[in-house]
PDB file of C-alpha atoms in Angstrom:
ATOM      1  CA  MET A   1     142.121 -15.106  57.692  1.00 81.00           C
ATOM      2  CA  ALA A   2     144.534 -12.235  57.098  1.00 93.00           C
ATOM      3  CA  ILE A   3     144.027 -10.092  54.025  1.00 94.00           C
ATOM      4  CA  HIS A   4     147.301  -8.746  52.626  1.00 96.00           C
ATOM      5  CA  LEU A   5     147.096  -5.996  50.059  1.00 95.00           C
ATOM      6  CA  ARG A   6     149.197  -3.467  48.281  1.00 96.00           C
ATOM      7  CA  ALA A   7     147.626  -0.357  46.755  1.00 97.00           C
ATOM      8  CA  PRO A   8     149.628   1.637  44.193  1.00 97.00           C
ATOM      9  CA  GLY A   9     150.015   5.364  44.177  1.00 96.00           C
ATOM     10  CA  SER A  10     149.077   7.185  41.021  1.00 95.00           C
ATOM     11  CA  ALA A  11     149.730  10.255  38.933  1.00 92.00           C
ATOM     12  CA  SER A  12     146.712  12.031  37.515  1.00 89.00           C
ATOM     13  CA  ASN A  13     145.791  15.059  35.446  1.00 80.00           C
ATOM     14  CA  LEU A  14     148.335  13.918  32.875  1.00 79.00           C
ATOM     15  CA  GLY A  15     148.573  16.399  30.002  1.00 76.00           C
ATOM     16  CA  PRO A  16     145.071  17.445  28.976  1.00 78.00           C
ATOM     17  CA  GLY A  17     143.493  14.645  31.061  1.00 73.00           C
ATOM     18  CA  PHE A  18     142.263  16.735  34.012  1.00 76.00           C
ATOM     19  CA  ASP A  19     140.232  14.528  36.402  1.00 77.00           C
ATOM     20  CA  CYS A  20     140.125  11.667  33.872  1.00 81.00           C
ATOM     21  CA  LEU A  21     143.635  10.434  32.990  1.00 90.00           C
ATOM     22  CA  GLY A  22     145.646   8.510  35.579  1.00 93.00           C
ATOM     23  CA  LEU A  23     148.638   6.195  35.803  1.00 93.00           C
ATOM     24  CA  ALA A  24     149.453   3.615  38.502  1.00 95.00           C
ATOM     25  CA  LEU A  25     152.959   4.051  39.905  1.00 94.00           C
ATOM     26  CA  SER A  26     155.367   1.613  41.516  1.00 92.00           C
ATOM     27  CA  ILE A  27     155.050   3.118  44.991  1.00 95.00           C
ATOM     28  CA  TYR A  28     152.665   1.367  47.366  1.00 97.00           C
ATOM     29  CA  ASN A  29     150.801   1.531  50.630  1.00 97.00           C
ATOM     30  CA  ARG A  30     150.589  -1.934  52.174  1.00 97.00           C
ATOM     31  CA  MET A  31     148.002  -3.252  54.591  1.00 97.00           C
ATOM     32  CA  VAL A  32     147.417  -6.410  56.581  1.00 97.00           C
ATOM     33  CA  VAL A  33     143.830  -6.751  57.784  1.00 97.00           C
ATOM     34  CA  ASN A  34     142.549  -9.318  60.281  1.00 96.00           C
ATOM     35  CA  PRO A  35     138.960  -9.666  61.472  1.00 93.00           C
ATOM     36  CA  VAL A  36     138.669  -9.448  65.262  1.00 95.00           C
ATOM     37  CA  SER A  37     135.798  -9.876  67.683  1.00 92.00           C
ATOM     38  CA  GLY A  38     133.566  -6.924  68.324  1.00 88.00           C
ATOM     39  CA  THR A  39     133.212  -3.899  66.094  1.00 88.00           C
ATOM     40  CA  GLY A  40     135.333  -0.954  65.057  1.00 90.00           C
ATOM     41  CA  ILE A  41     138.943  -0.734  64.006  1.00 93.00           C
ATOM     42  CA  GLN A  42     142.289  -1.294  65.693  1.00 94.00           C
ATOM     43  CA  LEU A  43     144.676   0.579  63.401  1.00 95.00           C
ATOM     44  CA  THR A  44     148.418   0.974  63.455  1.00 95.00           C
ATOM     45  CA  ILE A  45     150.043   3.272  60.884  1.00 97.00           C
ATOM     46  CA  THR A  46     153.749   3.292  60.064  1.00 96.00           C
ATOM     47  CA  GLY A  47     155.521   5.369  57.437  1.00 96.00           C
ATOM     48  CA  GLU A  48     153.847   8.390  55.848  1.00 94.00           C
ATOM     49  CA  GLY A  49     151.149   9.914  58.025  1.00 93.00           C
ATOM     50  CA  ALA A  50     152.133   8.051  61.202  1.00 94.00           C
ATOM     51  CA  GLY A  51     151.105  10.279  64.094  1.00 93.00           C
ATOM     52  CA  GLU A  52     149.089  12.517  61.711  1.00 94.00           C
ATOM     53  CA  LEU A  53     146.358  10.331  60.230  1.00 94.00           C
ATOM     54  CA  PRO A  54     143.498   9.229  62.478  1.00 94.00           C
ATOM     55  CA  GLU A  55     143.879   5.698  63.828  1.00 93.00           C
ATOM     56  CA  ASP A  56     140.194   5.284  64.655  1.00 93.00           C
ATOM     57  CA  GLU A  57     136.789   5.252  62.939  1.00 94.00           C
ATOM     58  CA  GLN A  58     137.629   8.609  61.298  1.00 95.00           C
ATOM     59  CA  ASN A  59     140.313   7.008  59.122  1.00 96.00           C
ATOM     60  CA  LEU A  60     139.457   7.148  55.393  1.00 96.00           C
ATOM     61  CA  PHE A  61     140.243   3.447  54.938  1.00 97.00           C
ATOM     62  CA  TYR A  62     137.694   2.534  57.615  1.00 97.00           C
ATOM     63  CA  LYS A  63     135.079   5.009  56.350  1.00 97.00           C
ATOM     64  CA  SER A  64     135.400   3.478  52.871  1.00 98.00           C
ATOM     65  CA  ALA A  65     135.057  -0.056  54.226  1.00 97.00           C
ATOM     66  CA  LEU A  66     131.941   1.046  56.125  1.00 97.00           C
ATOM     67  CA  ALA A  67     130.471   2.595  52.959  1.00 98.00           C
ATOM     68  CA  ALA A  68     131.039  -0.676  51.090  1.00 98.00           C
ATOM     69  CA  ALA A  69     129.483  -2.691  53.925  1.00 97.00           C
ATOM     70  CA  GLU A  70     126.439  -0.428  53.941  1.00 97.00           C
ATOM     71  CA  LEU A  71     126.046  -0.744  50.166  1.00 96.00           C
ATOM     72  CA  ALA A  72     126.282  -4.538  50.492  1.00 96.00           C
ATOM     73  CA  GLY A  73     123.684  -4.517  53.276  1.00 96.00           C
ATOM     74  CA  GLU A  74     126.224  -6.019  55.677  1.00 95.00           C
ATOM     75  CA  THR A  75     127.693  -5.120  59.056  1.00 94.00           C
ATOM     76  CA  LEU A  76     131.444  -4.595  59.041  1.00 94.00           C
ATOM     77  CA  PRO A  77     133.115  -6.844  61.627  1.00 94.00           C
ATOM     78  CA  GLY A  78     135.797  -5.577  63.932  1.00 95.00           C
ATOM     79  CA  ILE A  79     139.134  -5.359  62.120  1.00 95.00           C
ATOM     80  CA  ARG A  80     142.767  -4.977  63.075  1.00 96.00           C
ATOM     81  CA  VAL A  81     144.759  -3.145  60.406  1.00 97.00           C
ATOM     82  CA  GLU A  82     148.510  -2.733  60.093  1.00 97.00           C
ATOM     83  CA  MET A  83     149.066  -0.002  57.509  1.00 97.00           C
ATOM     84  CA  ASP A  84     152.521   0.794  56.129  1.00 97.00           C
ATOM     85  CA  ASN A  85     152.264   3.954  54.039  1.00 97.00           C
ATOM     86  CA  ARG A  86     154.993   4.734  51.526  1.00 97.00           C
ATOM     87  CA  ILE A  87     153.030   7.226  49.406  1.00 96.00           C
ATOM     88  CA  PRO A  88     153.613  10.814  50.558  1.00 93.00           C
ATOM     89  CA  LEU A  89     150.543  12.703  51.741  1.00 93.00           C
ATOM     90  CA  VAL A  90     149.240  15.796  49.928  1.00 87.00           C
ATOM     91  CA  ARG A  91     151.617  15.437  46.980  1.00 86.00           C
ATOM     92  CA  GLY A  92     149.169  14.429  44.251  1.00 85.00           C
ATOM     93  CA  LEU A  93     150.277  10.789  44.283  1.00 90.00           C
ATOM     94  CA  GLY A  94     146.927   9.269  45.229  1.00 90.00           C
ATOM     95  CA  SER A  95     147.446   8.489  48.915  1.00 94.00           C
ATOM     96  CA  SER A  96     143.769   9.090  49.696  1.00 95.00           C
ATOM     97  CA  SER A  97     142.759   6.939  46.724  1.00 96.00           C
ATOM     98  CA  THR A  98     144.754   4.024  48.132  1.00 97.00           C
ATOM     99  CA  ALA A  99     142.834   4.284  51.417  1.00 97.00           C
ATOM    100  CA  ILE A 100     139.473   4.414  49.622  1.00 98.00           C
ATOM    101  CA  VAL A 101     140.205   1.566  47.214  1.00 98.00           C
ATOM    102  CA  ALA A 102     141.776  -0.613  49.925  1.00 98.00           C
ATOM    103  CA  GLY A 103     138.837  -0.094  52.294  1.00 97.00           C
ATOM    104  CA  ILE A 104     136.333  -1.080  49.614  1.00 98.00           C
ATOM    105  CA  TYR A 105     138.463  -4.031  48.505  1.00 97.00           C
ATOM    106  CA  VAL A 106     138.788  -5.359  52.067  1.00 97.00           C
ATOM    107  CA  ALA A 107     135.031  -5.101  52.689  1.00 97.00           C
ATOM    108  CA  ASN A 108     134.418  -6.904  49.399  1.00 97.00           C
ATOM    109  CA  ARG A 109     136.737  -9.731  50.494  1.00 96.00           C
ATOM    110  CA  LEU A 110     135.221  -9.936  53.976  1.00 95.00           C
ATOM    111  CA  PHE A 111     131.757 -10.381  52.448  1.00 95.00           C
ATOM    112  CA  ASP A 112     132.868 -12.961  49.840  1.00 94.00           C
ATOM    113  CA  GLY A 113     132.903 -10.627  46.843  1.00 93.00           C
ATOM    114  CA  PRO A 114     129.467  -9.082  46.368  1.00 96.00           C
ATOM    115  CA  PHE A 115     130.911  -6.287  44.208  1.00 97.00           C
ATOM    116  CA  SER A 116     132.275  -6.437  40.683  1.00 97.00           C
ATOM    117  CA  THR A 117     135.318  -4.368  39.749  1.00 97.00           C
ATOM    118  CA  GLN A 118     132.960  -1.889  38.079  1.00 97.00           C
ATOM    119  CA  GLU A 119     130.884  -1.554  41.255  1.00 97.00           C
ATOM    120  CA  MET A 120     134.011  -1.039  43.376  1.00 98.00           C
ATOM    121  CA  LEU A 121     135.211   1.638  40.935  1.00 97.00           C
ATOM    122  CA  ASP A 122     131.838   3.375  40.999  1.00 97.00           C
ATOM    123  CA  LEU A 123     131.812   3.467  44.819  1.00 97.00           C
ATOM    124  CA  ALA A 124     135.452   4.592  45.027  1.00 97.00           C
ATOM    125  CA  THR A 125     134.734   7.394  42.566  1.00 95.00           C
ATOM    126  CA  LYS A 126     131.671   8.455  44.528  1.00 95.00           C
ATOM    127  CA  LEU A 127     133.752   8.649  47.716  1.00 96.00           C
ATOM    128  CA  GLU A 128     136.722  10.414  46.050  1.00 93.00           C
ATOM    129  CA  GLY A 129     134.677  12.728  43.841  1.00 90.00           C
ATOM    130  CA  HIS A 130     136.449  11.912  40.564  1.00 89.00           C
ATOM    131  CA  PRO A 131     137.968   8.782  39.015  1.00 92.00           C
ATOM    132  CA  ASP A 132     141.441   9.971  37.994  1.00 91.00           C
ATOM    133  CA  ASN A 133     143.360   8.427  40.932  1.00 93.00           C
ATOM    134  CA  VAL A 134     141.027   5.647  42.066  1.00 95.00           C
ATOM    135  CA  SER A 135     140.868   4.101  38.564  1.00 96.00           C
ATOM    136  CA  PRO A 136     144.589   3.348  38.214  1.00 96.00           C
ATOM    137  CA  CYS A 137     144.787   2.365  41.884  1.00 96.00           C
ATOM    138  CA  LEU A 138     142.068  -0.257  41.448  1.00 97.00           C
ATOM    139  CA  LEU A 139     142.719  -1.293  37.842  1.00 97.00           C
ATOM    140  CA  GLY A 140     146.459  -0.729  37.393  1.00 95.00           C
ATOM    141  CA  GLY A 141     148.138   0.680  34.304  1.00 94.00           C
ATOM    142  CA  LEU A 142     147.054   3.812  32.479  1.00 94.00           C
ATOM    143  CA  THR A 143     143.368   4.644  32.731  1.00 95.00           C
ATOM    144  CA  ILE A 144     141.069   7.074  31.023  1.00 94.00           C
ATOM    145  CA  SER A 145     137.918   7.465  33.117  1.00 94.00           C
ATOM    146  CA  ALA A 146     134.806   9.555  32.754  1.00 92.00           C
ATOM    147  CA  LEU A 147     131.757   9.997  34.913  1.00 92.00           C
ATOM    148  CA  LYS A 148     128.504   8.838  33.384  1.00 90.00           C
ATOM    149  CA  GLU A 149     125.027   8.628  34.814  1.00 89.00           C
ATOM    150  CA  GLY A 150     125.155   5.929  37.464  1.00 85.00           C
ATOM    151  CA  GLY A 151     128.897   5.276  37.417  1.00 90.00           C
ATOM    152  CA  VAL A 152     132.195   5.459  35.567  1.00 95.00           C
ATOM    153  CA  ASP A 153     133.247   4.492  32.043  1.00 95.00           C
ATOM    154  CA  TYR A 154     136.909   3.606  31.693  1.00 95.00           C
ATOM    155  CA  ILE A 155     139.550   2.367  29.311  1.00 95.00           C
ATOM    156  CA  ARG A 156     142.633   0.669  30.716  1.00 95.00           C
ATOM    157  CA  ALA A 157     145.946   0.197  28.926  1.00 93.00           C
ATOM    158  CA  LEU A 158     149.266  -1.228  30.032  1.00 91.00           C
ATOM    159  CA  PRO A 159     152.104   1.104  29.065  1.00 88.00           C
ATOM    160  CA  SER A 160     155.324  -0.371  27.734  1.00 87.00           C
ATOM    161  CA  PRO A 161     157.514  -1.624  30.599  1.00 84.00           C
ATOM    162  CA  GLU A 162     160.310   0.473  29.074  1.00 85.00           C
ATOM    163  CA  LEU A 163     158.511   3.713  29.995  1.00 83.00           C
ATOM    164  CA  ARG A 164     159.298   5.237  33.383  1.00 80.00           C
ATOM    165  CA  ALA A 165     157.641   7.994  35.413  1.00 80.00           C
ATOM    166  CA  VAL A 166     160.008  10.851  36.179  1.00 77.00           C
TER     167      VAL A 166
END
């Protein structure tokens, strides 16, 4: 059972929206995840971060999947991941958010969906520290997100398809 996913990059801190306003972009990191026997991760990274990002249990994708498994009270099976990164690192385009959201999403799929979208957003925000990039990565579109006690409140809107990020 291969899980194919595509996580969008994002722009955040738009205008006065520091740490709360984010926009999903049409640049993506793609992953193919297959469960394998045993435990741990077999990770291959191509594109951005190849040769730089850890390809073991220290990878942010894997750490996020482990956090989701722990929250679900499950044990993460061994996984083989082929990751093709197109989002530049350290450029404010949400590359770390894609790893966090994708790791949580994959764990949720592996365990037959114990988490709602809200619960995945809350965990992603906890791991990232703020919701501005994880919200549009998980939800798509333009998001306004704010921390509240116990989680994240958000509003999502779909901008006109005629608008373009420049």
